[in-house]
Amino acid sequence: MCGRYALYTPIEAVARLFGVSELHAHDLDPRYNIAPTQEVPIVRRSPYPVAESGAEPARELALARWGLVPFWAKDPSIGNRMINARGETAAGKPAFRNAFRKRRCLVPADGFFEWQKTADGKQPWYIRDASGEPMALAGLWELWDPPEGGEPLASCAIITTAANELMRPLHDRMPVILDQAGREAWLDPAAKPERLEALLAPAPDGILEAWPVSRRVNSPFNEDPSLVEPA
DNA sequence: CCAGACGTTGTT
DNA sequence: GTCTGG
DNA sequence: CCAGACGTTGTT
DNA sequence: GTCTGG
Protein backbone atom coordinates (compact mmCIF):
# COMPACT_ATOMS: atom_id res chain seq x y z
CA MET A 1 0.00 0.00 0.00
CA CYS A 2 1.15 3.52 0.39
CA GLY A 3 1.12 5.01 3.85
CA ARG A 4 4.05 7.39 3.81
CA TYR A 5 5.79 9.39 1.09
CA ALA A 6 8.12 12.28 0.28
CA LEU A 7 7.79 15.45 -1.79
CA TYR A 8 10.81 17.71 -1.76
CA THR A 9 10.92 19.04 -5.32
CA PRO A 10 10.05 22.74 -5.06
CA ILE A 11 6.35 23.23 -5.60
CA GLU A 12 6.85 25.64 -8.50
CA ALA A 13 8.80 22.94 -10.34
CA VAL A 14 6.11 20.37 -9.52
CA ALA A 15 3.50 22.74 -10.92
CA ARG A 16 5.47 23.13 -14.14
CA LEU A 17 6.01 19.38 -14.55
CA PHE A 18 2.32 18.69 -13.96
CA GLY A 19 0.97 21.39 -16.28
CA VAL A 20 -0.60 23.36 -13.46
CA SER A 21 -1.99 26.77 -14.42
CA GLU A 22 -3.11 27.83 -10.95
CA LEU A 23 -0.91 27.43 -7.92
CA HIS A 24 -2.96 27.59 -4.72
CA ALA A 25 -0.15 26.62 -2.43
CA HIS A 26 3.07 28.50 -1.88
CA ASP A 27 6.07 28.38 0.41
CA LEU A 28 5.69 24.67 1.10
CA ASP A 29 8.59 23.14 2.96
CA PRO A 30 10.27 20.15 1.36
CA ARG A 31 8.87 17.00 2.96
CA TYR A 32 10.66 13.70 3.55
CA ASN A 33 8.10 11.95 5.74
CA ILE A 34 4.52 12.80 4.82
CA ALA A 35 2.03 10.89 6.97
CA PRO A 36 -1.73 10.40 6.76
CA THR A 37 -3.92 13.24 8.15
CA GLN A 38 -1.42 15.83 6.96
CA GLU A 39 -2.11 18.49 4.32
CA VAL A 40 -0.65 17.51 0.95
CA PRO A 41 -0.54 19.12 -2.48
CA ILE A 42 -2.81 17.61 -5.13
CA VAL A 43 -3.27 18.42 -8.81
CA ARG A 44 -6.87 18.56 -10.00
CA ARG A 45 -9.24 20.20 -12.39
CA SER A 46 -10.70 23.27 -10.76
CA PRO A 47 -14.04 22.37 -9.17
CA TYR A 48 -15.27 25.88 -9.90
CA PRO A 49 -16.75 27.03 -13.23
CA VAL A 50 -14.59 29.14 -15.47
CA ALA A 51 -15.83 32.71 -15.77
CA GLU A 52 -17.70 33.37 -19.03
CA SER A 53 -15.12 32.39 -21.64
CA GLY A 54 -16.06 28.71 -21.78
CA ALA A 55 -12.38 27.97 -21.49
CA GLU A 56 -11.09 24.67 -20.17
CA PRO A 57 -11.30 24.51 -16.38
CA ALA A 58 -7.94 25.28 -14.91
CA ARG A 59 -5.62 22.54 -13.74
CA GLU A 60 -4.70 23.63 -10.28
CA LEU A 61 -2.51 22.65 -7.40
CA ALA A 62 -4.39 22.73 -4.12
CA LEU A 63 -3.97 21.35 -0.61
CA ALA A 64 -5.97 18.46 0.78
CA ARG A 65 -5.87 16.40 3.95
CA TRP A 66 -4.53 12.91 3.28
CA GLY A 67 -7.37 10.56 4.27
CA LEU A 68 -10.59 10.96 2.32
CA VAL A 69 -13.60 12.17 4.30
CA PRO A 70 -16.79 11.24 2.41
CA PHE A 71 -19.32 14.04 2.11
CA TRP A 72 -21.81 12.11 4.25
CA ALA A 73 -19.43 11.61 7.17
CA LYS A 74 -20.56 12.92 10.54
CA ASP A 75 -17.01 13.21 11.73
CA PRO A 76 -13.77 13.80 9.80
CA SER A 77 -11.91 11.13 11.76
CA ILE A 78 -13.24 8.54 9.30
CA GLY A 79 -10.59 9.94 6.96
CA ASN A 80 -7.85 8.44 9.14
CA ARG A 81 -8.77 5.08 7.69
CA MET A 82 -9.42 6.18 4.08
CA ILE A 83 -5.84 6.90 3.09
CA ASN A 84 -5.88 4.37 0.23
CA ALA A 85 -8.54 3.16 -2.18
CA ARG A 86 -8.16 -0.16 -3.95
CA GLY A 87 -8.03 0.39 -7.70
CA GLU A 88 -9.87 -2.89 -8.19
CA THR A 89 -12.95 -1.71 -6.25
CA ALA A 90 -12.87 2.06 -5.70
CA ALA A 91 -15.34 2.83 -8.51
CA GLY A 92 -18.08 0.95 -6.68
CA LYS A 93 -17.41 1.72 -3.02
CA PRO A 94 -19.84 4.13 -1.32
CA ALA A 95 -16.96 6.04 0.24
CA PHE A 96 -15.12 6.55 -3.06
CA ARG A 97 -17.41 6.24 -6.04
CA ASN A 98 -18.57 9.86 -6.23
CA ALA A 99 -14.99 11.01 -6.07
CA PHE A 100 -14.07 8.33 -8.61
CA ARG A 101 -16.62 9.73 -11.06
CA LYS A 102 -16.08 13.43 -10.48
CA ARG A 103 -13.00 14.18 -8.47
CA ARG A 104 -9.93 12.34 -9.63
CA CYS A 105 -6.60 13.94 -8.88
CA LEU A 106 -2.86 13.45 -9.04
CA VAL A 107 -0.76 13.27 -5.90
CA PRO A 108 2.79 14.44 -6.67
CA ALA A 109 5.47 12.41 -4.90
CA ASP A 110 9.25 12.24 -5.22
CA GLY A 111 9.05 8.77 -3.73
CA PHE A 112 7.14 6.60 -1.28
CA PHE A 113 7.96 4.22 1.55
CA GLU A 114 7.08 0.58 2.01
CA TRP A 115 7.91 -1.64 4.97
CA GLN A 116 9.31 -5.08 4.27
CA LYS A 117 8.79 -7.77 6.88
CA THR A 118 12.06 -9.43 7.81
CA ALA A 119 13.33 -11.68 10.59
CA ASP A 120 14.53 -8.53 12.36
CA GLY A 121 11.22 -6.74 12.16
CA LYS A 122 10.13 -4.29 9.51
CA GLN A 123 12.66 -2.70 7.18
CA PRO A 124 11.54 0.53 5.48
CA TRP A 125 12.42 1.07 1.80
CA TYR A 126 12.28 4.20 -0.30
CA ILE A 127 10.96 3.79 -3.85
CA ARG A 128 11.21 6.45 -6.54
CA ASP A 129 11.24 6.95 -10.28
CA ALA A 130 14.68 6.01 -11.61
CA SER A 131 14.85 9.40 -13.34
CA GLY A 132 14.58 11.15 -9.99
CA GLU A 133 11.62 13.17 -11.29
CA PRO A 134 8.48 13.51 -9.20
CA MET A 135 5.86 10.85 -9.87
CA ALA A 136 2.10 11.27 -10.29
CA LEU A 137 0.20 8.96 -7.95
CA ALA A 138 -3.44 8.40 -8.87
CA GLY A 139 -5.76 9.92 -6.29
CA LEU A 140 -9.31 10.85 -5.43
CA TRP A 141 -10.43 13.93 -3.58
CA GLU A 142 -13.57 15.04 -1.79
CA LEU A 143 -15.11 18.03 -0.04
CA TRP A 144 -16.73 17.70 3.38
CA ASP A 145 -18.89 20.32 5.06
CA PRO A 146 -18.52 20.37 8.84
CA PRO A 147 -21.96 20.08 10.49
CA GLU A 148 -21.08 23.00 12.72
CA GLY A 149 -20.42 25.12 9.66
CA GLY A 150 -17.20 26.75 8.55
CA GLU A 151 -14.85 26.04 5.68
CA PRO A 152 -15.35 22.80 3.75
CA LEU A 153 -12.54 20.31 4.27
CA ALA A 154 -10.73 19.05 1.17
CA SER A 155 -9.31 15.56 1.55
CA CYS A 156 -7.79 12.87 -0.65
CA ALA A 157 -6.86 9.20 -0.97
CA ILE A 158 -4.16 7.41 -2.98
CA ILE A 159 -5.16 4.52 -5.23
CA THR A 160 -3.38 1.21 -4.78
CA THR A 161 -2.87 -1.82 -7.00
CA ALA A 162 -0.91 -5.06 -7.02
CA ALA A 163 2.87 -4.90 -6.65
CA ASN A 164 5.08 -5.10 -9.75
CA GLU A 165 8.25 -7.20 -9.95
CA LEU A 166 10.43 -4.64 -8.21
CA MET A 167 7.97 -4.20 -5.37
CA ARG A 168 6.94 -7.79 -4.82
CA PRO A 169 9.85 -8.73 -2.52
CA LEU A 170 8.99 -5.70 -0.39
CA HIS A 171 5.20 -5.67 -0.32
CA ASP A 172 2.22 -6.99 -2.22
CA ARG A 173 0.61 -3.61 -2.92
CA MET A 174 1.84 -0.34 -4.38
CA PRO A 175 0.37 3.03 -5.37
CA VAL A 176 -0.82 3.55 -8.95
CA ILE A 177 1.83 5.60 -10.78
CA LEU A 178 0.64 7.45 -13.88
CA ASP A 179 2.79 8.25 -16.90
CA GLN A 180 2.25 11.37 -18.97
CA ALA A 181 -0.65 9.96 -20.99
CA GLY A 182 -2.13 8.40 -17.90
CA ARG A 183 -2.13 11.73 -16.09
CA GLU A 184 -4.12 13.36 -18.88
CA ALA A 185 -6.60 10.53 -19.01
CA TRP A 186 -7.04 10.33 -15.24
CA LEU A 187 -7.88 14.04 -15.03
CA ASP A 188 -10.16 13.98 -18.09
CA PRO A 189 -13.75 14.35 -16.84
CA ALA A 190 -14.97 12.58 -19.98
CA ALA A 191 -12.70 9.56 -19.59
CA LYS A 192 -14.49 6.28 -20.16
CA PRO A 193 -14.70 3.88 -17.22
CA GLU A 194 -12.80 1.18 -19.10
CA ARG A 195 -10.00 3.62 -19.85
CA LEU A 196 -9.78 4.57 -16.18
CA GLU A 197 -9.82 0.96 -15.11
CA ALA A 198 -6.92 0.22 -17.46
CA LEU A 199 -4.86 2.96 -15.82
CA LEU A 200 -5.11 1.42 -12.38
CA ALA A 201 -2.40 -1.17 -13.00
CA PRO A 202 1.03 -1.86 -11.49
CA ALA A 203 3.79 0.34 -12.86
CA PRO A 204 5.86 -1.26 -15.63
CA ASP A 205 9.00 -2.95 -14.38
CA GLY A 206 12.15 -0.96 -14.89
CA ILE A 207 10.93 2.57 -14.24
CA LEU A 208 11.47 2.48 -10.47
CA GLU A 209 14.39 2.06 -8.14
CA ALA A 210 14.36 1.24 -4.43
CA TRP A 211 16.73 1.12 -1.48
CA PRO A 212 16.55 0.47 2.26
CA VAL A 213 16.39 3.50 4.52
CA SER A 214 16.76 4.22 8.22
CA ARG A 215 14.02 3.16 10.61
CA ARG A 216 13.94 6.72 11.77
CA VAL A 217 11.30 7.19 9.09
CA ASN A 218 9.00 5.09 11.27
CA SER A 219 8.15 8.04 13.45
CA PRO A 220 6.10 10.63 11.59
CA PHE A 221 7.75 13.26 13.77
CA ASN A 222 11.12 12.73 12.08
CA GLU A 223 11.57 14.99 9.08
CA ASP A 224 14.89 15.50 7.30
CA PRO A 225 16.58 14.68 3.98
CA SER A 226 18.53 11.73 5.37
CA LEU A 227 15.26 9.77 5.67
CA VAL A 228 15.33 9.08 1.93
CA GLU A 229 19.06 8.28 1.76
CA PRO A 230 20.27 4.68 1.48
CA ALA A 231 20.91 3.19 4.92
C1' DC B 1 -38.59 -2.01 8.23
C1' DC B 2 -34.36 0.22 11.02
C1' DA B 3 -29.40 0.21 12.42
C1' DG B 4 -24.98 0.55 11.25
C1' DA B 5 -21.41 0.71 8.12
C1' DC B 6 -19.27 3.12 4.60
C1' DG B 7 -11.86 1.29 4.21
C1' DT B 8 -7.18 -0.98 3.69
C1' DT B 9 -3.55 -3.78 5.28
C1' DG B 10 -2.11 -7.58 7.59
C1' DT B 11 -2.68 -11.42 10.47
C1' DT B 12 -4.92 -15.57 12.09
C1' DG C 1 -5.11 -6.56 21.00
C1' DT C 2 -7.03 -2.46 18.87
C1' DC C 3 -7.91 2.23 18.09
C1' DT C 4 -6.42 7.09 17.26
C1' DG C 5 -3.45 10.55 15.68
C1' DG C 6 0.29 12.19 12.77
C1' DC D 1 2.27 3.45 7.17
C1' DC D 2 4.05 3.54 12.43
C1' DA D 3 3.78 5.21 17.29
C1' DG D 4 1.45 5.61 21.25
C1' DA D 5 -2.44 5.29 23.95
C1' DC D 6 -5.61 2.47 26.07
C1' DG D 7 -9.13 5.82 32.22
C1' DT D 8 -11.61 8.58 35.75
C1' DT D 9 -12.14 12.05 39.16
C1' DG D 10 -10.77 16.08 40.81
C1' DT D 11 -7.73 19.82 41.16
C1' DT D 12 -4.72 23.42 39.25
C1' DG E 1 -26.35 9.51 0.71
C1' DT E 2 -26.72 4.46 0.03
C1' DC E 3 -25.99 -0.29 0.89
C1' DT E 4 -25.93 -4.47 3.93
C1' DG E 5 -27.40 -7.22 7.60
C1' DG E 6 -30.77 -8.51 10.93
mmCIF file of N, CA and C in Angstrom, chain A residues 45 96 100 123 130 136 144 168 170 196:
data_model
loop_
_atom_site.group_PDB
_atom_site.id
_atom_site.type_symbol
_atom_site.label_atom_id
_atom_site.label_comp_id
_atom_site.label_asym_id
_atom_site.label_seq_id
_atom_site.Cartn_x
_atom_site.Cartn_y
_atom_site.Cartn_z
ATOM 1 N N ARG A 45 -8.497 19.198 -11.632
ATOM 2 C CA ARG A 45 -9.243 20.204 -12.392
ATOM 3 C C ARG A 45 -9.957 21.080 -11.385
ATOM 4 N N PHE A 96 -16.004 6.038 -2.005
ATOM 5 C CA PHE A 96 -15.118 6.554 -3.056
ATOM 6 C C PHE A 96 -15.783 6.820 -4.395
ATOM 7 N N PHE A 100 -14.610 9.039 -7.445
ATOM 8 C CA PHE A 100 -14.073 8.328 -8.610
ATOM 9 C C PHE A 100 -14.675 8.880 -9.900
ATOM 10 N N GLN A 123 11.633 -3.549 7.783
ATOM 11 C CA GLN A 123 12.657 -2.699 7.176
ATOM 12 C C GLN A 123 11.987 -1.731 6.198
ATOM 13 N N ALA A 130 13.233 6.100 -11.381
ATOM 14 C CA ALA A 130 14.682 6.012 -11.612
ATOM 15 C C ALA A 130 15.242 7.310 -12.175
ATOM 16 N N ALA A 136 3.518 10.939 -10.473
ATOM 17 C CA ALA A 136 2.100 11.270 -10.289
ATOM 18 C C ALA A 136 1.400 10.024 -9.765
ATOM 19 N N TRP A 144 -15.852 18.046 2.259
ATOM 20 C CA TRP A 144 -16.731 17.703 3.381
ATOM 21 C C TRP A 144 -17.116 18.970 4.128
ATOM 22 N N ARG A 168 7.470 -6.565 -5.414
ATOM 23 C CA ARG A 168 6.937 -7.786 -4.820
ATOM 24 C C ARG A 168 7.747 -8.320 -3.634
ATOM 25 N N LEU A 170 9.142 -6.625 -1.511
ATOM 26 C CA LEU A 170 8.986 -5.701 -0.390
ATOM 27 C C LEU A 170 7.573 -5.746 0.175
ATOM 28 N N LEU A 196 -10.240 4.320 -17.537
ATOM 29 C CA LEU A 196 -9.782 4.568 -16.176
ATOM 30 C C LEU A 196 -9.328 3.277 -15.512
#
